[in-house]
Amino acid sequence: MKKIILLMLLFISSLLSAEIKELPWPKGETFLTFLEKYTIPQKLYFDLEKEDKELASEIMAEQRYYLYENEDGTLNQVLIPVSDEIQLHIYEENGVYKFQTLPINYKEFTETIAVPITSSVSYDIQKATGNAALTAQLKAIFSGVNFRGMQKGDFVVIKYSQRSLLGRSFGLPDIKGAMVEVAGRKYYRFKSKKDDKYYDQKGVGFTKTYFFKVPLTYKRISSHFTKKRWHPVLKRYRAHLGTDFAAPRGRKIYAAGDGRIDFIGRRGGYGKTIIINHRNGYRTLYAHQNGFRKGLKRRQNVKKGQHIGYVGSTGLSSGPHLHFGLYKNGRAVNAMKVIRKPDTKGLKGKSKATFIANTKHYIKAFEEIIADENRAKATKLDRVTYKNDLNL
């Protein structure tokens, strides 16, 4: 642990003393082609453990990474985020390139902002916060509300958390509660900690429940989802951003939910892979397949339970199994916590009463910040930050 902390401090100090490049990961670039570009022996990759090879396949196009080159153009070190929690670190030590996985030391803040509408909700939120993703998240949780009906003088109030890395927004904002005013009429959404769903001030749910099915009949789970874990014996961080289902070669694989195929083909250490985009920001990944069902192609719609492929061990795999990945708004999540029977109960009894009582504190805070804005007749946004002490 001390060695890793020291390496991270050395990397940070190099950022301060040298020019660090922040670049988008190019489309079509793989971990191996990146190594080839910097004449780094590919043995570095092939010597990695299975979980680390799979992490190298998680690098997404346009993901921003951080590069430090030597004066002669060779690689000194690079940090490549593969999730909100973990990043790949390649660095040179005594003329030899080494690899490790490190936690991402991001900063996080929570604030409440009031944005008076002067032009459009997208323009005004972007101008006030510089965070384009915040508008997209807001519109997603207020589906059905006609934002085009907003008039000058209406307000949007949002309490949200945002991560940042090296001074830039990192990942998507997490909206805790919000109010949207349309032609003087106010709409509310609040996130419940009980189930991460959104409800209005009366406890009426507005998050459509989306359920997945296990994509095959399996013998056992050979490797569980692990976001970020310090291994006390290996003395390093490990991560496995999916669930491995052990099954015989050739067993049928089915789509876990309705969606559209976004990728079908080979994907680095994942071998033959299918990626399906679903509604509500979900995406599923099916890796190490032996082959695909005939006729499947990119942009094709599939139904939950539809046959899409066969279990195999293509790519870097120690035996036949399905590596199943589930992502929510680009963030890897534990599929086994999402694949479950529908919960039709919602908020009831004491949970609902507590939730409604807490939303009253939110609404009061929202009204106060709007009153402050109106009294000041501010021409620019004055941000007001509240403590994150409301426990919905």
Coordinates of C-alpha atoms in Angstrom, one line a residue, residues 114-118 127 155 369-383:
A114 CA -31.2 27.9 -8.6
V115 CA -31.2 28.8 -12.2
P116 CA -33.6 31.5 -13.5
I117 CA -34.8 30.8 -17.0
T118 CA -33.7 33.5 -19.5
K127 CA -24.0 28.8 -18.6
F155 CA -36.9 28.6 -12.2
I369 CA -32.9 29.9 -2.6
I370 CA -35.5 31.2 -5.2
A371 CA -36.5 34.0 -2.8
D372 CA -32.8 35.0 -2.4
E373 CA -32.4 35.1 -6.2
N374 CA -35.5 37.2 -6.6
R375 CA -34.7 39.6 -3.8
A376 CA -31.2 40.2 -5.2
K377 CA -32.5 40.5 -8.8
A378 CA -29.1 39.0 -9.7
T379 CA -28.0 39.2 -13.3
K380 CA -25.6 36.3 -12.7
L381 CA -26.1 33.0 -10.8
D382 CA -25.2 33.2 -7.1
R383 CA -24.7 29.7 -6.0

